[in-house]
XYZ file of C-alpha atoms in Angstrom:
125
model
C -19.456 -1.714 26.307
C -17.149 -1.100 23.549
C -16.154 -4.153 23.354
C -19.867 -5.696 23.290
C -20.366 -2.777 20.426
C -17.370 -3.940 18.068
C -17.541 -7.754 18.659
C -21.639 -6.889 17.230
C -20.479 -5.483 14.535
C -17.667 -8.233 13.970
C -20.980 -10.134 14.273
C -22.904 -8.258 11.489
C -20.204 -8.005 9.395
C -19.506 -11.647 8.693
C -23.158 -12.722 8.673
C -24.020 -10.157 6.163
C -20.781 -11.483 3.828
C -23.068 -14.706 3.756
C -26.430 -13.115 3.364
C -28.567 -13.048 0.785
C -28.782 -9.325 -0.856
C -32.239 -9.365 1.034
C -30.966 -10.164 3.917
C -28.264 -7.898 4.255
C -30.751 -4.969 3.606
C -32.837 -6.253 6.431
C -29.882 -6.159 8.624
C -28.578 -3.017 7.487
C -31.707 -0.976 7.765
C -32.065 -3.060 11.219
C -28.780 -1.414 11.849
C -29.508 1.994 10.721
C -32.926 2.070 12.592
C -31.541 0.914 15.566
C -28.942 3.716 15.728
C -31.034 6.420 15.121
C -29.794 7.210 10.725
C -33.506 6.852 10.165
C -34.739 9.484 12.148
C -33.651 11.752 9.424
C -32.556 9.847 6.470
C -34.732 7.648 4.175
C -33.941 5.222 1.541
C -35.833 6.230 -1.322
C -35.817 10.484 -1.870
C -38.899 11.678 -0.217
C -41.319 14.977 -0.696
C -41.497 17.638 1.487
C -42.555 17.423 5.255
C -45.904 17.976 6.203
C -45.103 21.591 7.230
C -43.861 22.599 3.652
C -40.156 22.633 4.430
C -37.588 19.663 2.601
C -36.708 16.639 3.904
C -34.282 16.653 6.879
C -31.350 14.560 5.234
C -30.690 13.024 1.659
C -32.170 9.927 1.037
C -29.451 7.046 1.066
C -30.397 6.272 -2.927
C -29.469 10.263 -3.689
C -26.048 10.126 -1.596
C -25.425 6.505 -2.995
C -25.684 8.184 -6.956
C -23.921 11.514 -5.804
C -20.878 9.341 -4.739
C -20.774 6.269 -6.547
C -18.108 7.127 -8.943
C -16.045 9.481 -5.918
C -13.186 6.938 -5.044
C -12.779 8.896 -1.486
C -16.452 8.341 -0.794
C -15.866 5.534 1.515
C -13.666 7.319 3.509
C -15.427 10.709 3.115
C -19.006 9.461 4.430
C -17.546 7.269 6.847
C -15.863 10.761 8.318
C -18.897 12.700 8.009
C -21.010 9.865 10.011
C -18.661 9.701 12.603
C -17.346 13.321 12.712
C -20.724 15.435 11.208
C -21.064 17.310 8.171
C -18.942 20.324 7.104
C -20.980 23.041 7.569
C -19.826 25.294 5.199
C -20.089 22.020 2.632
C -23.549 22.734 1.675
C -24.022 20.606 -1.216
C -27.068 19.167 -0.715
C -28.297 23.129 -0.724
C -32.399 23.507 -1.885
C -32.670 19.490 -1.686
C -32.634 19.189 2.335
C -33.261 21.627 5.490
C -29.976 23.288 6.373
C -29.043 21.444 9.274
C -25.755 19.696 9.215
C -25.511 15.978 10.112
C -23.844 15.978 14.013
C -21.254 13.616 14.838
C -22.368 10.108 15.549
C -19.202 8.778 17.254
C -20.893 8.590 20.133
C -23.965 6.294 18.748
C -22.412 4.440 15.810
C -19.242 2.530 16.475
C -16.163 3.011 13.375
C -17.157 -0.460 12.411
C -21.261 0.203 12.200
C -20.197 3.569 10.208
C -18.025 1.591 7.783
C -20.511 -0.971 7.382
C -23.619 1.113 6.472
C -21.629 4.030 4.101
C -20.379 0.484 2.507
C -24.418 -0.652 2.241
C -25.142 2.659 1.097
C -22.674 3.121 -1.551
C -24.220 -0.371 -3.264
C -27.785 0.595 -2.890
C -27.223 2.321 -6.705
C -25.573 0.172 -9.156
């Protein structure tokens, strides 16, 4: 299975060096649906939840301008997809609910993190 997982992404990766800006989004959200990012995270900021309370992650445009000029972002995000968020790193504090971000090692392969913190980061010029 891991094998099928990082020979998709091998896959992704070099189609999307080809692909139009369009279609790399497409394939990138595709991705990011797909492994659940979206459940919690949206591209554009977003207002509060129906029930009052903020929105359950930053939007990817937010962490894209938050880290754009951070020259350890790649690394940094790609750690906290793969790993989870720092709980005592609140600093997205009165912008999103307090939960941290769980490790996603176990739904997004090193290559699929990589690739969509690299998306991310570019969403912002």
């Amino acid at each position: 299975m891991r094998t099928l997982m990082t020979a998709l992404a091998a896959a992704l990766l070099a189609s999307a060096a080809g692909a139009t800006p369009a279609e790399n989004d497409a394939a990138m959200m595709k991705l990011a649906t797909d492994r659940g990012c979206m459940a919690c995270h949206t591209l554009q900021p977003a207002a509060p939840r129906a029930d009052g309370l903020p929105p359950i992650a930053p939007a990817w445009r937010d962490v894209s301008i938050k880290y754009r000029n951070d020259p350890r972002a790649h690394d940094t995000l790609t750690r906290t997809v793969l790993d989870g968020s720092n709980p005592a790193g609140r600093h997205w504090v009165g912008k999103v609910s307090p939960a941290n971000m769980p490790p996603q090692a176990g739904t997004v392969s090193a290559d699929e993190a990589r690739m969509l913190v690299n998306w991310l980061l570019v969403l912002v010029p």
